[in-house]
Structures are given as structure tokens and as C-alpha cells.
Amino acid sequence: MKQTLYIIFFLIILQSCDKRQVKIHPAKENITESVYASGIVKSRDQYEVFSPVNGLIQKIFVREGDTVKKNDAIIEVKSETAKLNIENAKLTLENAEVRANMDKLNEAQTNIIFLKSKLKNDSSLLERQRNLWNNNIGTRNELEQRELAYKNDLASYKGAVYRYDELYRQLNFNAAQSKNNLKINQTLANDFIIKSRINGKVYSLAKEDGEMVTTQSPIAVIGGTGSFILELEVDEYDIEKIKPGQKVLITMDSYKNKIFEATVTRIIPFMNDRTRSFTIEGTFDTKPPVLYPNLTVEANILIQSKENVITIPLDYLIDDSLVRLTADKKRKVITGLKDYQKVEILSGLSVGDEIIKPEQ
């Protein structure tokens, strides 16, 4: 019994050694380097609809699947804050208008009339004092006092006129500003009827009548009706390989065992810090019969292809530059294109060489 167990154990060891020492020859094959990406289908011009204010949905004018034209009403939002803002703006305008401040203007004008009369009187007294002085009547001090009084009254009069003009200008400015503020609030209130930005289709409604909405959460999705695009995420490690015009092979869970062709059309030049990836866009060359927004896709973006080149399985390559000839002998190689299964050997191996799989 023990002898039988030893034999079985020995055979297992031999079998294990054989697995580690599997030998292969490099092969001449075609190879295509590609970059993997995942993403979704989007309708062209697709966008999320947000409310400009926090409030309650007063009315929804459309249903999911409806086609809409640009500026068609989608949703009406009721906001008490907006109403209060309009009322406050009206009150501010009423208080800012010139006619509401006539008391201030009349007071300033009365002061001007008084100072003008005083200035006229002091001017007469000054003229009289000068005539007396010219006839050697009166003192120099009396003349200087009259001149000083006239100058002070003239300065006071000019100051009063300036203050009146400034008050009138400021009141007109405040009134105009209040009118603009009222118009802005009224315009914002009109904006609470949310309208479509495009000719398209309502793909999704996230809210119902009477529900609360905020400025932070989307309430609908609207997009074009006849055209769809691909939105793919590419790792930052691979983005330098991607160029507009490259071909893309697309697979979709909704179309099992089918491959669709597409083309890269645009690279968004900004990296998502959270996912460390870039967004690229593409269009279908061969389009599935039916598409909907947010269908998931997987993609292989074709970088370049070569025919009839020397290749080895990718798992036979050590540290991107070595292969194992025997258990204790390695050889340096220069590699070229890679796909997910094999790698091109530019130099260091020929089809007649034997290599073994490295130990994992």
C-alpha cells in the first residue's frame, strides 16, 4: 500500500514538472494592438434637465418618449421664494422712484432758494461796502468781512446745487437699478417654466407632479432622436495612443455575440481625477437596429495591425524583455505590438527556437 502511494506521489510530481516545462515554438501570425475601453451609448445632443430654483413641480407637460421642439415647455416649477423676490423688488422700486423721494428733493431745492437769496443779499451788501470804501468811508476790516461773507455764501450755494444734482442723479440711478432688478426677477420667474433646448425626445422623467425639486438633481433627460454616439472611458495609461479616426470594435450586452464597428471622433482633453481616465467619443459605422441612451458597451480601439510576424503567448514573456529557453537559461528579446493574448517579437527569437513557460 505504501509503495503504491509513493508511486502516485512520484507521478504527480512528474506531471507537475511537465506542466512547468511546457515547450513551444514562436509562430508567425497576424497581430492587432488595441486599447480596451468601456462606456455607454448616448443620443446626440443628450443633456440632463435641471431646475433653476428649488421648489415644487406644478405641472409636467410631456411624457417619456414624447418628441419635443426647441423651446417647448417641459416642466413648470412653483417657487415661493421667486414670488417673494418679485414682491420685494416691486417694493424696492416703489421706494426708489423719484416721485417717492420728492420730500428730499423739495428740501434740497428749498435750501438752494434760501442760499441763493442770501447770496444775492450779501452781494448787494458787498457792493455797497466797496462803494463806501472807494469814498473813504468805513474800515478795511468791514470790507474784508463783507467779502468773506459773500465767498462763504457762494460756496454754500454751489455746494447745495451740487448736492441737489447728485441726489437727483442717485435717485434716478436707484430707480433704474430697481427696475432692472424687478425685470430680472420676473424673467427668472418665467424661467421656472423649463423649456427644451433642442428638437429631440424626452428619454427620462425623474419626477412627478407635486414632487420637490432642487437645483442639484436632474429632473429629466432629453436628446436627439435619430443619431447616437458612443461615450467611452480610456485609462490615462493608454490615452496617448488614441487618435481621432481610429477604428473601434464594439460589443454590447443587448446584442450578444455581435460586433459593431465605430470610429473615434473626439477626445475630451481633461482627465477625470476620480477614475484617472479620459472620455472619448465615437460614432457607429455599423449601427445596431435599435439603440437607447445609456446602453452599456465594451470597446477595443484598434491602434495598429501587422501581418505574418513572429509572436509568442504573452504569458511566456518575462518583464517585457526576456524569455526562458531552459530552466536556467534566459534570452533577451525586443518586443513590438501586443494584444491581450500574444506579443510580437522583433528580434531575439526565430520560429525554430524553443521556449518554456516561466514559473508563476
Coordinates of C-alpha atoms in Angstrom, one line a residue:
M1 CA 0.0 0.0 0.0
K2 CA 2.8 2.4 0.9
Q3 CA 4.6 1.6 -2.3
T4 CA 1.5 2.4 -4.3
L5 CA 1.2 5.8 -2.6
Y6 CA 4.8 6.6 -3.3
I7 CA 4.3 5.8 -7.0
I8 CA 1.2 8.0 -7.2
F9 CA 3.1 10.8 -5.4
F10 CA 6.0 10.5 -7.8
L11 CA 3.8 10.6 -10.8
I12 CA 2.1 13.8 -9.5
I13 CA 5.5 15.4 -9.1
L14 CA 6.5 14.4 -12.6
Q15 CA 3.2 15.7 -14.0
S16 CA 3.7 19.0 -12.2
C17 CA 7.2 19.3 -13.6
D18 CA 6.0 18.6 -17.1
K19 CA 3.4 21.4 -16.8
R20 CA 6.2 23.8 -15.7
Q21 CA 8.4 22.7 -18.6
V22 CA 5.8 23.1 -21.5
K23 CA 7.8 24.0 -24.6
I24 CA 6.5 25.9 -27.6
H25 CA 7.9 27.4 -30.8
P26 CA 7.3 31.1 -31.8
A27 CA 4.7 31.3 -34.5
K28 CA 4.1 33.6 -37.5
E29 CA 0.7 35.2 -37.1
N30 CA -1.2 38.4 -37.7
I31 CA -1.4 40.7 -34.6
T32 CA -3.5 43.8 -33.8
E33 CA -2.8 46.1 -30.9
S34 CA -5.8 47.6 -29.3
V35 CA -6.9 49.6 -26.2
Y36 CA -9.8 48.5 -24.1
A37 CA -12.5 50.9 -23.2
S38 CA -15.9 50.7 -21.6
G39 CA -18.8 53.2 -21.9
I40 CA -22.3 53.9 -22.8
V41 CA -24.5 54.9 -25.8
K42 CA -25.8 58.5 -25.8
S43 CA -28.2 60.2 -28.1
R44 CA -26.6 63.1 -29.9
D45 CA -27.1 66.4 -28.0
Q46 CA -28.3 64.5 -24.9
Y47 CA -28.4 66.6 -21.8
E48 CA -29.8 66.5 -18.3
V49 CA -32.5 69.0 -17.3
F50 CA -32.1 70.8 -14.0
S51 CA -34.5 73.2 -12.3
P52 CA -33.1 76.8 -12.0
V53 CA -34.7 77.0 -8.5
N54 CA -35.7 74.9 -5.5
G55 CA -39.4 74.3 -5.5
L56 CA -42.4 72.0 -6.2
I57 CA -43.3 70.7 -9.7
Q58 CA -46.5 72.5 -10.6
K59 CA -47.0 70.7 -13.9
I60 CA -45.3 68.3 -16.3
F61 CA -46.2 69.0 -20.0
V62 CA -44.6 65.9 -21.5
R63 CA -44.3 62.1 -21.1
E64 CA -41.3 59.8 -21.6
G65 CA -40.9 59.1 -25.2
D66 CA -42.6 62.3 -26.4
T67 CA -40.8 64.3 -29.2
V68 CA -40.3 68.0 -28.4
K69 CA -39.3 71.0 -30.3
K70 CA -36.9 73.7 -29.2
N71 CA -38.5 76.0 -26.5
D72 CA -41.4 73.6 -25.9
A73 CA -42.5 73.6 -22.2
I74 CA -41.3 70.6 -20.3
I75 CA -41.9 71.3 -16.6
E76 CA -43.3 74.1 -14.6
V77 CA -41.8 74.7 -11.1
K78 CA -43.5 76.7 -8.4
S79 CA -41.2 78.6 -6.1
E80 CA -42.5 80.8 -3.2
T81 CA -39.0 82.3 -3.0
A82 CA -39.4 83.6 -6.5
K83 CA -42.7 85.3 -5.7
L84 CA -41.2 86.9 -2.6
N85 CA -38.3 88.2 -4.6
I86 CA -40.6 89.8 -7.1
E87 CA -42.7 91.4 -4.3
N88 CA -39.5 92.7 -2.7
A89 CA -38.3 94.0 -6.0
K90 CA -41.6 95.9 -6.5
L91 CA -41.4 97.5 -3.0
T92 CA -37.8 98.5 -3.6
L93 CA -38.7 100.1 -6.9
E94 CA -41.6 102.0 -5.4
N95 CA -39.3 103.4 -2.7
A96 CA -36.6 104.2 -5.2
E97 CA -38.6 106.1 -7.7
V98 CA -38.1 109.9 -7.8
R99 CA -41.7 110.7 -7.0
A100 CA -41.4 108.7 -3.8
N101 CA -38.5 110.9 -2.8
M102 CA -39.9 114.3 -3.6
D103 CA -39.7 115.4 0.0
K104 CA -35.9 115.0 -0.1
L105 CA -35.7 116.9 -3.4
N106 CA -38.0 119.7 -2.3
E107 CA -36.0 120.1 0.9
A108 CA -32.8 120.3 -1.1
Q109 CA -34.4 122.8 -3.6
T110 CA -35.7 125.0 -0.7
N111 CA -32.2 125.1 0.7
I112 CA -30.9 126.2 -2.8
I113 CA -33.5 129.0 -3.0
F114 CA -32.7 130.2 0.5
L115 CA -28.9 130.2 -0.1
K116 CA -29.4 132.0 -3.5
S117 CA -31.4 134.7 -1.8
K118 CA -28.8 135.0 0.9
L119 CA -26.0 135.2 -1.7
K120 CA -27.9 137.9 -3.6
N121 CA -28.3 139.9 -0.4
D122 CA -24.6 139.5 0.6
S123 CA -23.6 140.5 -3.0
S124 CA -25.6 143.8 -2.6
L125 CA -24.0 144.5 0.8
L126 CA -20.6 143.8 -0.6
E127 CA -21.1 146.1 -3.5
R128 CA -22.4 148.8 -1.1
Q129 CA -19.3 148.3 1.2
R130 CA -17.0 148.7 -1.8
N131 CA -18.6 151.9 -2.8
L132 CA -18.2 153.3 0.7
W133 CA -14.6 152.2 0.7
N134 CA -14.0 153.9 -2.6
N135 CA -15.4 157.1 -1.0
N136 CA -13.1 156.7 2.0
I137 CA -16.0 155.6 4.2
G138 CA -15.7 152.6 6.5
T139 CA -12.7 150.4 7.5
R140 CA -10.7 147.8 5.7
N141 CA -11.8 145.2 8.2
E142 CA -15.5 145.9 7.3
L143 CA -14.8 145.4 3.6
E144 CA -13.0 142.1 4.2
Q145 CA -15.8 140.8 6.4
R146 CA -18.3 141.5 3.6
E147 CA -16.1 139.8 1.0
L148 CA -15.6 136.8 3.3
A149 CA -19.4 136.5 3.9
Y150 CA -20.0 136.6 0.2
K151 CA -17.4 133.9 -0.6
N152 CA -18.9 131.7 2.1
D153 CA -22.4 132.1 0.8
L154 CA -21.2 131.4 -2.8
A155 CA -19.5 128.2 -1.7
S156 CA -22.6 127.1 0.3
Y157 CA -24.9 127.9 -2.7
K158 CA -22.7 125.9 -5.1
G159 CA -22.5 123.0 -2.6
A160 CA -26.3 123.0 -2.3
V161 CA -26.7 122.9 -6.1
Y162 CA -24.2 120.1 -6.4
R163 CA -25.9 118.0 -3.6
Y164 CA -29.3 118.5 -5.3
D165 CA -28.0 117.3 -8.6
E166 CA -26.2 114.4 -7.0
L167 CA -29.3 113.4 -5.1
Y168 CA -31.4 113.6 -8.2
R169 CA -28.9 111.5 -10.2
Q170 CA -28.7 108.9 -7.4
L171 CA -32.4 108.6 -7.1
N172 CA -32.7 108.1 -10.9
F173 CA -29.9 105.5 -10.7
N174 CA -31.6 103.7 -7.9
A175 CA -34.9 103.7 -9.7
A176 CA -33.3 102.4 -12.9
Q177 CA -31.5 99.7 -10.9
S178 CA -34.6 98.7 -9.1
K179 CA -36.5 98.4 -12.4
N180 CA -33.8 96.1 -13.8
N181 CA -33.9 94.1 -10.6
L182 CA -37.6 93.7 -11.0
K183 CA -37.2 92.6 -14.6
I184 CA -34.6 90.1 -13.7
N185 CA -36.8 88.5 -11.0
Q186 CA -39.7 88.5 -13.4
T187 CA -37.6 86.9 -16.1
L188 CA -36.4 84.3 -13.6
A189 CA -40.0 83.6 -12.7
N190 CA -40.7 82.9 -16.4
D191 CA -37.7 80.6 -16.4
F192 CA -39.5 78.4 -13.9
I193 CA -41.3 77.0 -16.9
I194 CA -38.4 74.8 -18.1
K195 CA -38.2 74.5 -21.9
S196 CA -36.4 72.1 -24.2
R197 CA -33.1 73.4 -25.6
I198 CA -33.3 71.2 -28.7
N199 CA -35.5 69.4 -31.1
G200 CA -35.5 65.9 -29.7
K201 CA -37.1 63.3 -27.5
V202 CA -37.8 63.1 -23.8
Y203 CA -36.0 59.9 -22.7
S204 CA -36.5 60.1 -19.0
L205 CA -38.5 61.9 -16.4
A206 CA -37.2 61.5 -12.8
K207 CA -40.0 63.4 -11.0
E208 CA -43.8 63.6 -10.9
D209 CA -46.3 66.4 -10.3
G210 CA -46.1 67.8 -6.8
E211 CA -42.6 66.5 -6.0
M212 CA -39.9 68.6 -4.6
V213 CA -37.0 69.6 -7.0
T214 CA -33.6 71.2 -6.3
T215 CA -31.0 72.9 -8.5
Q216 CA -28.6 70.0 -7.8
S217 CA -30.6 67.0 -9.1
P218 CA -31.6 66.2 -12.7
I219 CA -35.3 66.0 -13.4
A220 CA -35.3 64.8 -17.0
V221 CA -33.1 63.6 -19.9
I222 CA -33.6 65.0 -23.4
G223 CA -31.6 64.1 -26.5
G224 CA -31.7 63.9 -30.3
T225 CA -34.0 61.3 -32.0
G226 CA -32.1 60.0 -35.0
S227 CA -28.4 59.8 -34.1
F228 CA -26.5 58.2 -31.3
I229 CA -22.8 58.5 -30.2
L230 CA -20.5 56.4 -28.0
E231 CA -19.0 57.8 -24.9
L232 CA -16.0 55.7 -23.8
E233 CA -13.6 55.9 -20.8
V234 CA -9.9 55.2 -21.6
D235 CA -7.3 54.8 -18.9
E236 CA -4.7 57.5 -18.6
Y237 CA -2.0 54.9 -19.3
D238 CA -3.4 54.4 -22.8
I239 CA -4.7 57.8 -23.8
E240 CA -1.5 58.8 -25.7
K241 CA -2.2 56.0 -28.2
I242 CA -5.7 57.3 -29.0
K243 CA -6.3 59.4 -32.1
P244 CA -9.5 60.6 -33.9
G245 CA -10.2 58.4 -36.9
Q246 CA -9.1 55.1 -35.3
K247 CA -11.5 52.2 -35.8
V248 CA -13.3 50.7 -32.8
L249 CA -14.9 47.2 -32.3
I250 CA -18.0 47.4 -30.1
T251 CA -19.7 44.6 -28.2
M252 CA -23.0 45.1 -26.3
D253 CA -24.8 43.0 -23.7
S254 CA -28.0 43.8 -25.5
Y255 CA -26.7 42.3 -28.8
K256 CA -24.9 39.1 -27.7
N257 CA -22.2 37.6 -30.0
K258 CA -22.3 40.6 -32.4
I259 CA -19.6 43.0 -33.1
F260 CA -20.3 46.5 -34.4
E261 CA -17.7 48.9 -36.0
A262 CA -17.3 52.5 -34.9
T263 CA -14.8 55.4 -35.3
V264 CA -13.2 57.7 -32.7
T265 CA -14.4 61.2 -33.4
R266 CA -13.3 63.2 -30.4
I267 CA -11.0 63.2 -27.3
I268 CA -12.1 65.3 -24.3
P269 CA -8.8 66.8 -23.2
F270 CA -9.4 66.6 -19.5
M271 CA -8.8 63.7 -17.1
N272 CA -11.3 62.6 -14.5
D273 CA -9.4 62.8 -11.2
R274 CA -11.6 60.2 -9.6
T275 CA -11.4 57.5 -12.2
R276 CA -8.0 58.5 -13.7
S277 CA -9.5 58.2 -17.2
F278 CA -10.3 60.3 -20.2
T279 CA -13.6 60.4 -22.1
I280 CA -13.6 59.9 -25.8
E281 CA -16.5 60.0 -28.3
G282 CA -17.2 57.9 -31.3
T283 CA -19.8 57.2 -33.9
F284 CA -21.2 53.9 -35.2
D285 CA -20.1 52.8 -38.7
T286 CA -22.3 49.7 -38.5
K287 CA -25.2 50.6 -36.2
P288 CA -27.4 48.2 -34.2
P289 CA -31.0 48.2 -35.4
V290 CA -32.3 49.7 -32.2
L291 CA -30.5 51.9 -29.7
Y292 CA -31.4 53.6 -26.4
P293 CA -29.4 56.0 -24.3
N294 CA -27.3 54.5 -21.5
L295 CA -26.9 51.1 -23.1
T296 CA -23.5 49.7 -21.9
V297 CA -20.8 48.9 -24.4
E298 CA -17.3 47.4 -24.3
A299 CA -14.8 48.5 -26.9
N300 CA -11.5 47.7 -28.4
I301 CA -9.9 50.7 -30.1
L302 CA -7.6 49.4 -32.9
I303 CA -4.2 51.1 -32.7
Q304 CA -2.2 49.2 -35.4
S305 CA -2.0 45.8 -37.1
K306 CA 0.8 43.7 -38.6
E307 CA 0.6 40.5 -40.7
N308 CA 2.8 37.4 -40.7
V309 CA 5.0 38.4 -37.8
I310 CA 6.8 36.3 -35.1
T311 CA 4.7 36.1 -32.0
I312 CA 4.7 34.3 -28.6
P313 CA 2.0 34.0 -26.0
L314 CA 2.0 37.0 -23.7
D315 CA 2.4 34.8 -20.6
Y316 CA 5.7 33.5 -21.9
L317 CA 7.3 36.9 -21.7
I318 CA 9.3 37.8 -18.6
D319 CA 9.5 41.5 -17.5
D320 CA 8.6 42.7 -21.0
S321 CA 12.1 41.8 -22.4
L322 CA 13.1 38.2 -21.6
V323 CA 12.1 34.6 -22.5
R324 CA 13.2 31.3 -20.9
L325 CA 14.9 28.8 -23.1
T326 CA 15.6 26.3 -20.4
A327 CA 15.0 26.1 -16.7
D328 CA 18.3 28.1 -16.1
K329 CA 18.8 30.0 -19.3
K330 CA 17.0 33.2 -20.5
R331 CA 17.3 35.3 -23.6
K332 CA 16.7 39.0 -24.1
V333 CA 14.1 39.9 -26.8
I334 CA 12.8 43.1 -28.3
T335 CA 9.0 43.3 -28.5
G336 CA 6.6 45.1 -30.8
L337 CA 2.8 45.0 -30.8
K338 CA 0.8 43.4 -28.1
D339 CA -2.8 42.2 -27.8
Y340 CA -4.5 40.5 -24.9
Q341 CA -3.0 37.1 -25.7
K342 CA 0.2 37.4 -27.6
V343 CA 3.1 39.7 -28.3
E344 CA 5.2 40.5 -31.4
I345 CA 8.9 39.6 -31.2
L346 CA 11.0 42.0 -33.3
S347 CA 14.4 40.3 -32.5
G348 CA 15.9 37.7 -30.3
L349 CA 13.8 34.7 -31.4
S350 CA 13.1 32.8 -34.6
V351 CA 10.3 30.3 -35.3
G352 CA 12.8 27.4 -34.9
D353 CA 13.6 28.3 -31.2
E354 CA 12.0 26.6 -28.3
I355 CA 10.9 28.5 -25.2
I356 CA 9.3 27.3 -22.0
K357 CA 6.7 29.0 -19.9
P358 CA 8.1 30.8 -16.9
E359 CA 7.0 29.6 -13.4
Q360 CA 4.2 31.7 -12.0

